[in-house]
Coordinates of C-alpha atoms in Angstrom, one line a residue:
Chain A
M10 CA -10.8 -11.2 -33.1
T11 CA -13.9 -12.9 -34.7
M12 CA -17.2 -11.5 -34.8
A13 CA -18.5 -13.7 -32.2
G14 CA -15.7 -13.3 -29.9
Y15 CA -16.2 -9.5 -30.1
D16 CA -19.8 -9.8 -29.3
R17 CA -19.0 -12.3 -26.4
S18 CA -16.4 -9.6 -24.9
R19 CA -18.9 -7.0 -25.0
L20 CA -21.4 -8.9 -23.6
R21 CA -19.3 -9.8 -20.8
K22 CA -18.4 -6.0 -20.3
V23 CA -22.2 -5.2 -20.3
R24 CA -22.8 -7.7 -17.9
L25 CA -19.7 -6.7 -15.7
Y26 CA -21.0 -3.1 -15.4
G27 CA -24.4 -4.2 -15.0
V28 CA -23.4 -6.1 -11.9
L29 CA -21.2 -3.4 -10.5
L30 CA -23.9 -0.7 -10.8
A31 CA -26.4 -3.0 -9.2
L32 CA -24.1 -3.6 -6.3
L33 CA -23.3 0.2 -6.2
G34 CA -27.0 0.7 -6.1
V35 CA -27.5 -1.6 -3.2
M36 CA -24.6 0.1 -1.2
M37 CA -25.7 3.6 -2.0
L38 CA -29.3 3.1 -1.3
P39 CA -29.1 4.2 2.5
F40 CA -27.4 7.4 1.3
Y41 CA -30.1 8.1 -1.1
T42 CA -32.8 7.5 1.3
M43 CA -31.0 9.8 3.8
F44 CA -30.5 12.5 1.4
S45 CA -33.8 12.4 -0.5
S46 CA -35.6 12.4 3.1
T47 CA -33.8 15.6 3.9
L48 CA -35.0 17.4 0.6
K49 CA -38.8 16.4 1.5
P50 CA -41.1 19.0 3.1
E51 CA -42.0 18.1 6.6
N52 CA -45.5 16.7 5.6
E53 CA -43.9 14.6 3.0
I54 CA -41.1 12.9 5.1
F55 CA -44.0 11.8 7.4
S56 CA -46.4 10.2 4.8
A57 CA -46.9 6.6 4.4
P58 CA -45.9 4.9 2.3
A59 CA -42.7 6.9 1.6
T60 CA -42.1 8.6 -1.8
L61 CA -39.2 7.3 -3.3
V62 CA -38.4 10.8 -5.0
P63 CA -39.2 14.1 -3.2
S64 CA -42.3 15.5 -5.1
D65 CA -41.5 18.9 -4.1
P66 CA -37.7 19.3 -3.1
T67 CA -36.8 22.0 -0.8
I68 CA -33.6 22.9 1.3
Q69 CA -35.6 24.0 4.2
A70 CA -34.4 21.4 6.4
Y71 CA -30.8 22.5 5.9
L72 CA -31.9 26.2 6.9
D73 CA -33.5 25.1 10.1
V74 CA -30.7 22.5 11.2
W75 CA -28.4 25.3 12.6
T76 CA -31.0 27.1 14.6
Q77 CA -32.7 23.7 15.9
T78 CA -29.7 21.5 16.7
D79 CA -26.2 22.0 18.0
V80 CA -24.6 20.4 14.8
L81 CA -21.6 22.9 14.5
L82 CA -20.8 22.4 18.2
W83 CA -20.8 18.6 17.6
I84 CA -18.4 18.7 14.4
A85 CA -16.1 21.1 16.4
N86 CA -16.1 18.7 19.3
S87 CA -15.3 15.8 16.9
F88 CA -12.5 17.7 15.5
V89 CA -11.0 18.5 18.9
I90 CA -11.4 14.8 19.9
S91 CA -9.9 13.4 16.3
L92 CA -7.0 15.9 16.4
G93 CA -6.3 15.2 19.9
T94 CA -6.2 11.4 19.5
V95 CA -4.1 11.7 16.3
A96 CA -1.5 13.8 18.0
L97 CA -1.4 11.5 21.3
T98 CA -1.0 8.4 19.1
L99 CA 1.6 9.6 16.8
A100 CA 3.6 11.0 19.8
L101 CA 3.8 7.5 21.2
A102 CA 3.8 5.5 18.2
I103 CA 6.6 7.1 16.3
P104 CA 9.4 6.5 18.8
A105 CA 8.2 3.2 19.7
A106 CA 8.0 2.1 16.0
Y107 CA 11.3 3.7 15.2
S108 CA 13.0 1.8 18.1
C109 CA 11.7 -1.4 17.1
A110 CA 12.7 -0.9 13.5
R111 CA 16.0 0.2 14.0
N112 CA 17.3 -2.0 17.1
D113 CA 17.3 -5.6 18.2
F114 CA 16.6 -5.9 21.8
V115 CA 15.4 -8.5 24.2
G116 CA 11.5 -8.1 24.8
K117 CA 11.0 -6.6 21.3
R118 CA 8.9 -9.6 20.1
T119 CA 7.1 -9.5 23.3
F120 CA 6.5 -5.9 23.0
L121 CA 5.3 -6.1 19.2
L122 CA 2.9 -9.0 20.0
S123 CA 1.4 -7.3 23.2
V124 CA 0.4 -4.4 21.3
L125 CA -1.1 -6.7 18.6
V126 CA -3.1 -8.1 21.4
V127 CA -4.2 -4.8 22.4
Q128 CA -6.0 -4.4 19.2
M129 CA -8.0 -7.6 20.0
F130 CA -9.0 -6.2 23.4
A131 CA -12.1 -4.2 22.1
P132 CA -12.7 -1.2 23.9
V133 CA -16.5 -2.5 25.0
V134 CA -15.3 -5.6 26.7
L135 CA -13.1 -3.2 28.8
I136 CA -15.6 -0.6 29.1
V137 CA -16.5 -1.4 32.7
G138 CA -12.9 -1.6 33.8
L139 CA -12.1 1.6 31.9
F140 CA -15.0 3.3 33.5
D141 CA -13.6 2.8 37.1
V142 CA -10.2 3.9 36.0
I143 CA -11.5 7.0 34.3
T144 CA -13.4 8.0 37.3
Q145 CA -10.5 7.1 39.5
F146 CA -8.0 9.7 37.6
G147 CA -10.8 12.2 37.6
L148 CA -11.1 12.5 33.8
F149 CA -14.7 11.9 33.8
N150 CA -16.3 14.5 31.6
T151 CA -13.2 15.8 30.1
Y152 CA -12.0 15.5 26.2
L153 CA -9.3 13.3 27.6
A154 CA -11.6 10.8 29.0
V155 CA -12.3 9.8 25.1
I156 CA -8.9 10.8 23.5
I157 CA -7.1 8.4 25.8
P158 CA -8.9 5.3 25.3
A159 CA -9.3 6.2 21.6
A160 CA -5.4 6.5 21.3
A161 CA -4.9 3.3 23.3
F162 CA -7.0 1.3 20.7
T163 CA -5.5 3.1 17.6
L164 CA -1.9 2.6 18.9
P165 CA -1.5 -1.1 17.8
F166 CA -2.3 -0.3 14.2
N167 CA 0.0 2.8 14.2
V168 CA 3.0 1.1 15.9
W169 CA 2.7 -1.8 13.3
M170 CA 2.0 0.3 10.4
L171 CA 5.1 2.6 11.0
Y172 CA 7.5 -0.2 12.1
G173 CA 6.8 -2.1 8.9
Y174 CA 7.4 1.2 7.0
F175 CA 10.6 2.3 9.1
K176 CA 12.2 -0.9 8.2
T177 CA 12.1 -0.4 4.5
I178 CA 14.1 3.1 4.9
P179 CA 17.8 2.2 4.3
V180 CA 19.8 2.6 7.5
A181 CA 22.7 3.9 5.1
L182 CA 20.7 7.1 4.6
E183 CA 20.7 7.8 8.4
E184 CA 24.3 6.8 8.7
S185 CA 25.4 9.2 5.9
A186 CA 23.6 12.1 7.5
R187 CA 25.0 11.1 10.9
I188 CA 28.5 11.4 9.3
D189 CA 27.4 14.9 8.1
G190 CA 26.9 15.7 11.7
A191 CA 23.1 15.4 12.1
S192 CA 21.7 14.8 15.7
Q193 CA 19.5 11.8 16.1
F194 CA 16.4 14.1 16.4
Q195 CA 17.3 15.8 13.1
I196 CA 17.7 12.4 11.4
L197 CA 14.3 11.5 12.4
T198 CA 12.5 14.8 11.6
K199 CA 14.4 15.7 8.5
I200 CA 15.3 12.3 6.9
V201 CA 13.1 9.4 8.2
L202 CA 9.7 11.1 8.6
P203 CA 9.5 12.8 5.2
L204 CA 10.1 9.3 3.6
T205 CA 7.5 7.9 5.7
K206 CA 4.9 10.2 4.5
P207 CA 2.6 7.7 2.8
A208 CA 2.4 5.6 6.0
L209 CA 2.0 8.7 8.1
V210 CA -1.0 9.9 6.0
A211 CA -2.6 6.3 6.3
S212 CA -2.1 6.3 10.2
I213 CA -3.3 9.9 10.6
T214 CA -6.6 8.9 8.5
Y215 CA -7.1 5.8 10.3
T216 CA -6.7 7.3 13.7
F217 CA -8.8 10.3 12.8
L218 CA -11.7 8.3 11.3
Y219 CA -11.6 5.9 14.4
A220 CA -11.8 8.7 16.8
W221 CA -14.3 10.8 14.8
N222 CA -16.7 7.8 14.4
R223 CA -17.0 6.2 17.8
L224 CA -19.8 6.5 20.0
L225 CA -19.1 4.3 22.9
F226 CA -16.4 6.4 24.6
V227 CA -18.4 9.5 24.6
L228 CA -21.6 7.9 25.4
T229 CA -19.8 6.3 28.5
F230 CA -17.5 9.1 29.7
L231 CA -19.1 12.5 28.8
T232 CA -22.5 13.3 30.0
D233 CA -21.8 17.2 29.5
S234 CA -23.8 17.6 26.2
A235 CA -21.4 20.5 25.3
K236 CA -18.7 17.9 24.6
Y237 CA -20.8 15.7 22.3
N238 CA -19.2 14.6 19.2
V239 CA -21.2 13.8 15.9
P240 CA -22.2 10.2 16.6
R241 CA -23.2 11.1 20.3
G242 CA -25.3 14.1 18.9
V243 CA -27.2 12.1 16.4
F244 CA -27.9 9.5 19.1
S245 CA -29.1 12.0 21.4
M246 CA -31.6 12.9 18.9
V247 CA -33.2 9.4 19.1
G248 CA -36.1 10.0 21.3
A249 CA -37.9 7.6 23.4
L250 CA -41.1 8.1 22.0
Q251 CA -40.7 11.0 19.5
T252 CA -37.8 11.3 17.0
D253 CA -37.3 14.3 14.9
W254 CA -36.5 12.4 12.0
R255 CA -36.1 15.2 9.7
M256 CA -33.5 16.9 11.7
M257 CA -31.7 13.9 12.9
L258 CA -31.2 12.9 8.9
T259 CA -30.0 16.4 8.0
V260 CA -27.4 16.4 10.8
S261 CA -26.5 12.9 9.8
V262 CA -26.0 14.1 6.1
I263 CA -23.9 17.2 7.4
G264 CA -22.0 15.1 9.8
I265 CA -20.7 12.8 7.1
V266 CA -19.5 15.7 4.7
P267 CA -16.2 16.3 6.3
L268 CA -15.6 12.4 5.9
L269 CA -16.6 12.6 2.2
I270 CA -14.2 15.2 1.5
L271 CA -11.5 13.0 3.5
F272 CA -12.3 10.0 1.3
A273 CA -12.2 12.0 -2.0
F274 CA -8.6 13.1 -1.4
L275 CA -7.2 10.3 0.9
E276 CA -8.9 7.1 -0.8
E277 CA -5.4 5.6 -1.7
Y278 CA -4.3 5.9 1.9
I279 CA -7.0 4.7 3.4
V280 CA -7.1 1.7 1.2
A281 CA -3.2 1.2 2.1
G282 CA -4.0 1.6 5.9
M283 CA -6.8 -1.0 5.6
T284 CA -4.9 -3.7 3.9
A285 CA -1.7 -3.0 6.0
G286 CA -3.7 -3.9 8.9
A287 CA -4.8 -7.2 7.8
V288 CA -2.8 -8.7 4.9
K289 CA 0.8 -9.4 4.6
E290 CA 2.6 -8.9 1.4
Chain B
M26 CA 32.3 -22.3 50.5
S27 CA 32.5 -25.2 48.0
L28 CA 34.0 -24.9 44.6
A29 CA 30.6 -25.5 43.2
E30 CA 28.8 -22.5 45.1
E31 CA 31.4 -20.2 44.3
Y32 CA 30.9 -21.1 40.7
T33 CA 27.2 -20.3 40.9
D34 CA 27.9 -17.2 42.8
T35 CA 30.2 -15.5 40.3
T36 CA 27.8 -16.5 37.4
D37 CA 24.9 -15.0 39.1
A38 CA 26.9 -11.6 39.6
S39 CA 28.0 -11.6 36.1
R40 CA 24.7 -12.3 34.8
L41 CA 23.5 -9.3 36.7
E42 CA 26.2 -7.3 35.3
R43 CA 25.9 -8.4 31.8
G44 CA 22.2 -7.6 32.2
L45 CA 22.7 -4.0 33.3
A46 CA 25.4 -3.6 30.6
Y47 CA 22.9 -4.9 27.8
F48 CA 20.3 -2.5 29.3
Q49 CA 22.8 0.4 29.1
R50 CA 24.0 -0.5 25.5
N51 CA 20.2 -0.5 24.6
S52 CA 19.0 2.2 26.8
R53 CA 17.9 4.4 23.9
A54 CA 15.9 1.5 22.3
Y55 CA 14.1 0.8 25.6
L56 CA 13.6 4.7 26.4
L57 CA 11.8 4.9 23.1
I58 CA 9.2 2.3 23.5
A59 CA 8.6 3.0 27.4
P60 CA 6.0 5.6 26.9
T61 CA 3.9 3.5 24.6
A62 CA 4.4 0.4 26.9
L63 CA 3.6 2.4 30.1
F64 CA 0.4 4.1 28.3
L65 CA -0.8 0.7 27.3
L66 CA -0.1 -0.7 30.5
A67 CA -2.2 2.2 32.2
V68 CA -5.0 2.2 29.7
V69 CA -5.5 -1.2 28.9
G70 CA -3.6 -3.5 31.3
Y71 CA -4.8 -1.8 34.5
P72 CA -8.4 -1.9 33.3
I73 CA -8.1 -5.6 32.7
L74 CA -6.8 -6.3 36.3
E75 CA -9.5 -3.8 37.5
T76 CA -12.1 -5.7 35.7
F77 CA -10.9 -9.1 37.0
R78 CA -10.8 -7.6 40.5
L79 CA -14.5 -6.0 40.2
S80 CA -16.0 -9.1 39.0
L81 CA -15.4 -10.4 42.3
Y82 CA -17.2 -7.8 44.2
Q83 CA -20.9 -6.4 44.5
S84 CA -20.2 -3.0 43.4
P85 CA -22.7 -0.1 42.4
A86 CA -21.4 2.5 40.1
D87 CA -22.7 5.2 42.2
S88 CA -21.3 4.5 45.5
N89 CA -17.9 3.4 47.0
I90 CA -19.2 0.4 49.0
E91 CA -17.8 -2.8 47.7
T92 CA -18.6 -6.2 49.1
F93 CA -16.4 -9.1 48.3
V94 CA -18.6 -11.9 46.9
G95 CA -16.1 -14.1 45.3
L96 CA -17.2 -16.1 42.4
Q97 CA -20.9 -15.7 43.1
H98 CA -21.5 -13.5 39.8
Y99 CA -19.9 -16.3 37.6
A100 CA -22.0 -18.9 39.4
E101 CA -25.1 -16.7 38.7
I102 CA -24.3 -16.2 35.1
V103 CA -23.5 -19.7 34.2
T104 CA -26.9 -20.9 35.8
S105 CA -28.9 -18.3 34.3
D106 CA -31.0 -18.6 31.3
I107 CA -30.1 -15.1 30.0
F108 CA -26.5 -16.0 29.3
Y109 CA -27.4 -19.0 27.2
Q110 CA -29.7 -16.8 25.3
L111 CA -27.0 -14.4 24.9
L112 CA -24.7 -16.9 23.5
W113 CA -27.0 -18.2 20.9
Q114 CA -28.0 -14.6 20.0
T115 CA -24.4 -13.6 19.8
G116 CA -23.6 -16.8 17.8
R117 CA -26.1 -16.0 15.2
W118 CA -25.3 -12.3 15.0
V119 CA -21.6 -13.2 14.4
V120 CA -22.2 -16.1 11.7
V121 CA -24.9 -14.5 9.8
G122 CA -23.0 -11.1 10.0
V123 CA -19.5 -12.3 9.1
A124 CA -21.1 -14.7 6.2
G125 CA -23.0 -11.7 4.7
K126 CA -20.0 -9.4 4.9
T127 CA -17.6 -12.1 3.0
V128 CA -20.2 -13.0 0.4
M129 CA -20.7 -9.2 -0.3
G130 CA -17.1 -8.3 -0.2
L131 CA -16.2 -11.0 -2.7
L132 CA -18.8 -10.2 -5.1
I133 CA -17.8 -6.6 -5.2
A134 CA -14.0 -7.6 -5.2
V135 CA -14.5 -9.9 -8.0
H136 CA -16.1 -7.5 -10.1
L137 CA -13.6 -4.7 -9.4
K138 CA -10.7 -6.8 -10.0
G139 CA -10.3 -6.4 -13.8
D140 CA -9.3 -3.4 -16.0
I141 CA -12.4 -1.4 -15.6
R142 CA -13.2 2.2 -16.4
G143 CA -14.0 4.3 -13.4
R144 CA -12.2 1.9 -11.0
K145 CA -11.1 4.7 -8.4
F146 CA -14.7 6.1 -8.5
F147 CA -16.1 2.6 -7.7
R148 CA -13.7 1.8 -5.1
T149 CA -14.0 5.2 -3.3
A150 CA -17.9 4.6 -3.4
F151 CA -17.8 1.2 -2.0
L152 CA -15.6 2.3 0.8
I153 CA -17.7 5.1 2.2
P154 CA -20.0 3.0 4.2
W155 CA -17.0 1.7 6.3
G156 CA -15.9 5.2 6.9
I157 CA -19.0 7.0 8.5
P158 CA -20.0 6.8 11.9
Y159 CA -21.8 3.5 12.9
A160 CA -24.3 5.5 14.8
I161 CA -25.2 7.3 11.5
S162 CA -25.5 4.2 9.5
A163 CA -27.7 2.8 12.4
V164 CA -30.1 5.6 12.3
V165 CA -30.2 5.6 8.4
F166 CA -31.2 1.9 8.7
R167 CA -33.8 2.8 11.4
W168 CA -35.3 5.1 9.0
I169 CA -35.2 2.8 6.3
E170 CA -37.1 0.1 8.4
H171 CA -39.5 2.6 10.0
P172 CA -42.9 0.9 10.0
Q173 CA -45.0 3.6 8.5
F174 CA -42.6 6.2 6.6
G175 CA -39.7 3.9 5.8
F176 CA -38.3 3.0 2.2
L177 CA -38.3 -0.7 2.7
N178 CA -42.0 -0.9 3.5
A179 CA -42.7 1.5 0.4
I180 CA -40.8 -0.8 -1.8
L181 CA -42.3 -3.9 -0.5
L182 CA -45.8 -2.6 -0.9
K183 CA -45.2 -1.4 -4.3
L184 CA -44.0 -4.9 -5.2
G185 CA -47.0 -6.3 -3.6
L186 CA -45.2 -8.3 -1.2
I187 CA -46.8 -7.3 1.9
E188 CA -50.2 -5.7 2.3
Q189 CA -49.5 -3.2 5.2
G190 CA -46.4 -1.7 6.6
I191 CA -44.5 -4.0 8.9
G192 CA -42.2 -2.9 11.9
I193 CA -39.1 -5.0 11.6
L194 CA -37.1 -3.5 14.7
G195 CA -40.2 -3.8 17.0
N196 CA -40.7 -7.6 16.2
P197 CA -38.9 -9.9 18.5
D198 CA -38.7 -12.7 15.9
I199 CA -37.0 -10.6 13.2
A200 CA -35.6 -7.6 14.9
W201 CA -32.2 -9.0 14.7
L202 CA -32.3 -9.5 11.2
G203 CA -33.0 -5.8 10.8
V204 CA -29.9 -5.0 12.8
V205 CA -27.7 -7.6 10.5
V206 CA -28.6 -6.0 7.4
A207 CA -27.0 -2.6 8.7
D208 CA -23.9 -4.5 10.2
I209 CA -23.4 -6.2 6.8
W210 CA -23.7 -2.9 5.0
I211 CA -20.9 -1.4 7.4
G212 CA -18.6 -4.1 7.2
T213 CA -18.7 -5.0 3.5
P214 CA -16.4 -2.5 2.2
F215 CA -13.4 -3.7 4.5
M216 CA -13.9 -7.2 3.0
A217 CA -14.1 -5.9 -0.4
I218 CA -10.9 -3.9 0.0
I219 CA -8.9 -6.9 1.6
F220 CA -10.1 -9.4 -1.0
L221 CA -9.3 -6.9 -3.9
A222 CA -5.8 -6.7 -2.5
G223 CA -5.6 -10.4 -2.2
L224 CA -7.1 -10.9 -5.8
Q225 CA -4.3 -8.8 -7.3
S226 CA -1.7 -11.0 -6.0
I227 CA -3.0 -14.0 -7.8
P228 CA -0.6 -14.5 -11.0
Q229 CA -2.7 -13.6 -14.3
E230 CA -1.3 -16.6 -16.0
L231 CA -3.3 -19.1 -13.9
Y232 CA -6.3 -17.6 -15.4
E233 CA -5.1 -17.4 -18.8
A234 CA -4.1 -21.0 -18.8
A235 CA -7.5 -22.0 -17.5
A236 CA -9.2 -20.1 -20.2
I237 CA -7.1 -21.8 -22.9
D238 CA -8.2 -25.1 -21.3
G239 CA -11.8 -24.0 -21.7
A240 CA -12.7 -23.5 -18.1
E241 CA -15.8 -21.7 -17.3
R242 CA -15.8 -18.5 -15.2
W243 CA -17.5 -20.2 -12.3
H244 CA -14.9 -23.0 -12.5
Q245 CA -12.0 -20.5 -12.5
F246 CA -13.5 -18.9 -9.4
C247 CA -13.8 -22.2 -7.6
Y248 CA -10.5 -23.7 -8.8
I249 CA -8.1 -20.6 -8.7
T250 CA -9.7 -17.8 -7.1
L251 CA -11.0 -19.2 -3.7
P252 CA -7.9 -21.5 -3.2
Q253 CA -5.4 -18.7 -4.0
L254 CA -7.3 -16.5 -1.7
K255 CA -7.7 -19.1 1.0
S256 CA -5.2 -17.3 3.5
V257 CA -6.4 -13.8 2.9
I258 CA -10.3 -15.1 3.5
L259 CA -8.9 -16.5 6.7
I260 CA -7.4 -13.5 8.2
A261 CA -10.1 -11.2 7.0
T262 CA -13.1 -13.3 8.1
L263 CA -11.2 -13.8 11.6
L264 CA -10.9 -9.9 12.1
S265 CA -14.4 -9.5 10.9
T266 CA -15.4 -12.2 13.5
I267 CA -13.6 -10.3 16.3
W268 CA -15.2 -6.9 15.1
T269 CA -18.6 -8.2 14.9
F270 CA -18.5 -10.1 18.3
V271 CA -17.5 -6.7 20.0
S272 CA -19.7 -4.5 17.7
F273 CA -21.6 -2.0 20.0
D274 CA -22.6 1.2 18.5
T275 CA -24.9 -0.3 15.7
I276 CA -27.1 -2.3 18.0
W277 CA -27.2 0.1 20.6
T278 CA -28.3 2.9 18.3
M279 CA -30.6 0.7 16.4
T280 CA -32.6 -1.1 19.2
G281 CA -30.6 -0.7 22.3
G282 CA -30.8 -4.5 22.7
G283 CA -34.6 -4.9 22.4
P284 CA -37.2 -5.8 21.7
L285 CA -37.2 -8.4 24.7
S286 CA -33.5 -8.4 24.7
T287 CA -33.7 -10.2 21.3
T288 CA -31.2 -8.0 19.5
A289 CA -28.7 -7.9 22.7
T290 CA -25.1 -9.7 22.3
L291 CA -22.9 -10.3 25.0
V292 CA -21.2 -7.0 24.7
I293 CA -24.6 -5.2 24.6
H294 CA -25.4 -7.1 27.9
I295 CA -21.9 -6.1 29.5
Y296 CA -23.0 -2.5 28.9
Q297 CA -26.6 -2.8 30.0
V298 CA -25.8 -4.5 33.3
G299 CA -22.4 -2.8 34.2
L300 CA -23.1 0.7 33.0
Q301 CA -26.7 1.4 32.5
N302 CA -27.8 -0.7 35.6
G303 CA -24.7 0.4 37.5
N304 CA -24.1 -3.1 38.6
L305 CA -20.2 -2.8 38.0
G306 CA -19.4 -6.1 39.5
R307 CA -21.8 -8.2 37.4
G308 CA -20.8 -6.2 34.3
A309 CA -17.2 -7.0 35.0
A310 CA -18.1 -10.7 35.4
Y311 CA -19.6 -10.6 31.7
S312 CA -16.6 -8.6 30.6
V313 CA -14.4 -11.5 31.8
V314 CA -16.6 -14.0 29.8
G315 CA -16.0 -11.8 26.9
F316 CA -12.3 -11.7 27.4
L317 CA -12.1 -15.3 27.3
F318 CA -13.9 -15.4 23.7
L319 CA -11.6 -12.7 22.5
F320 CA -8.6 -14.6 24.0
V321 CA -9.5 -17.5 21.9
F322 CA -9.8 -15.3 18.8
A323 CA -6.7 -13.7 19.4
I324 CA -4.6 -16.9 19.8
I325 CA -6.1 -18.3 16.3
Y326 CA -5.4 -14.8 14.9
L327 CA -1.8 -14.6 16.3
R328 CA -1.0 -18.1 15.0
V329 CA -2.4 -17.3 11.5
Y330 CA -0.5 -13.9 11.3
T331 CA 2.8 -15.0 12.6
R332 CA 2.7 -18.2 10.5
G333 CA 6.3 -18.7 9.3
G334 CA 7.6 -16.5 12.1
D335 CA 9.7 -14.5 9.9
E336 CA 7.6 -11.2 10.4
L337 CA 9.6 -9.8 13.4

C-alpha cells in the first residue's frame, strides 16, 4: 500500500468512527439526560437552565424511590403480565406453526394469511370493540384483560417465525424417532423443540418485550392501581399540574434495567426476531 | 328422476363424503391450528364485528342503553371539520415520522455495515431505544423539552440560538414536531437493523468493481446500495407506516393529543371519543375509518410480502 493510500484509508476510518460516535451520541442523549438528572440533588434538577453535568452527584433519588413510589410492585406486575403473555402465546403458536409446517391441508394458506392480517390490525383501532368484549366477559380489572389482547397481537409474529423455522427441520429426524417408538408428543418436546431453540428464544424475547412495554391495554382495562405495570406506573406519575420529575425519571431508569440486561444477553436473538418479521431471505 | 339429476345427486353425496374423509385424514392438522384460530376469532374477529355493530348505535360506555342511529355517526364524521384536521395531522405525523426513521436508519446501517471494531456493542446500543417502553421514552422527551428545566433549552441557550426557554409541547404550532422527534428516536433502531440485514446481502463484488472504476462513495450509495436495497426499504417503510399510523403510547404520554388537539391523530381521537368521553358508538365509527386505512396498507403489504407466491 502506498503512503497516500494508507493515509486515505486511515482518514476514512477516523471519519467512519467519528460519524458512528456522533450518531451514537444523538441516540444516547435521552438516556444521558434521564440518568444524569436522577443524580442531581432536588434543587439542581429544578434549576433553569439545566446543568449538563450534575455538579454534586447524589444517589438520594434512588434511596427515596422505594419508599415514595410503587416501583417494585409495577416491576412485579410487568413480570406477571409478560410471563403470562409468553406462556399463552407459545401454547397457541407452537401447535399451530408445527401443524402448518408439517401438513398440507385445505385452508392453510388462508389461515396463515389471516394471521398475518391480524398483525396489521393494530390494537388501538380495535380498542373500542375490545373494551366491549372484555367487559362482557367480566375480565375487566384482571391480569387476563391485558394478557389476552397482548397474546392475540403477538401471535402472528410467533406463528410465522416458528412456522418458518419448523420447516427447516428435516422430517427424516422425526421419522426415525417414530420408528424408534417415540410418540408425537415426545417427538415435539424431545427432538423438534430443542432444535428450534434460536427461534423460540427470539419468540419469547419479542413477546416478553411487547407485553412489558405496552401502556394501552393496562390504561384501558386495568383501573386497579395495584395491578399497574411499569409504563402505566410511569404514566400515573404524570400529573395534570405538578409532576414529580425526580421520582418519575428515577422510576424510568429502574424500569429499564431488566430490559438492558435482557438486551445484553439476547441481542442476537432480538435482531433475528426483528429481521425475521420483516425481511425474507 | 332424470339421468342428469341422478348424476348431480351422486356427486353431491360423494363430495360430502370425500370432504369428510379428507377432514378425518387431516384431523390432527386441523386440531392443532384450531385453538389459535378460535382464539384469534374471539379476541380479534369478534371485536371487529362488535366495532362495526357499535358504530351504528348511540352507546355510552357507562350504561347498557343503546339506540340505533344507523349511519348517523359516519355522516357527522365526514361533515365535521375535526375529521379533516385529523387526516391532515395524521398524514404529516406519518410522513415526517417515517421519513425521519428511514433516513436515520439508513445512516446508522451504512456506517455499521463494514468490518468495524465493537460492532456488537454499537448494534446493541443502537437497538436499545426500540426495546424500552414508549411511555418511558415519552416522559424522557417531555423532560428534555421541558420549558424551564429541559436539556434542549439549556443547549439552545448556550448556543445563543434563543434568548429564553421555549415550551415546545405547549405551543400549538410546533408541539407535533416535539412529539415526532421522540417517535423518530423510538422507530430508528428497527429501520437500522432491517437495513443492516439488507446491506449484508448485497454482493461485495459490486462495490469492488465500482471502486476499480473509480466511483465515489456517494455514487456507490446511489447506484448500488439504494437500488439493491429497494425491496427491503419498501417493506420496512410500509411496516413503519402502519406502526406510525397506529402509534398511541408516545403521543398519549407526551401531550394527550393537545394543545388544542394539534398533536392528535386519528387513533388518538378514537381513544378520546370512544373511551375517554365514553361515546362508544362514535369511537367505533372512527375505528372503522381507521380499519379502512389499515386495510389499504395491509393489501399493499401482503402484495409485496407474497410477491412470487412461493412463501407458503
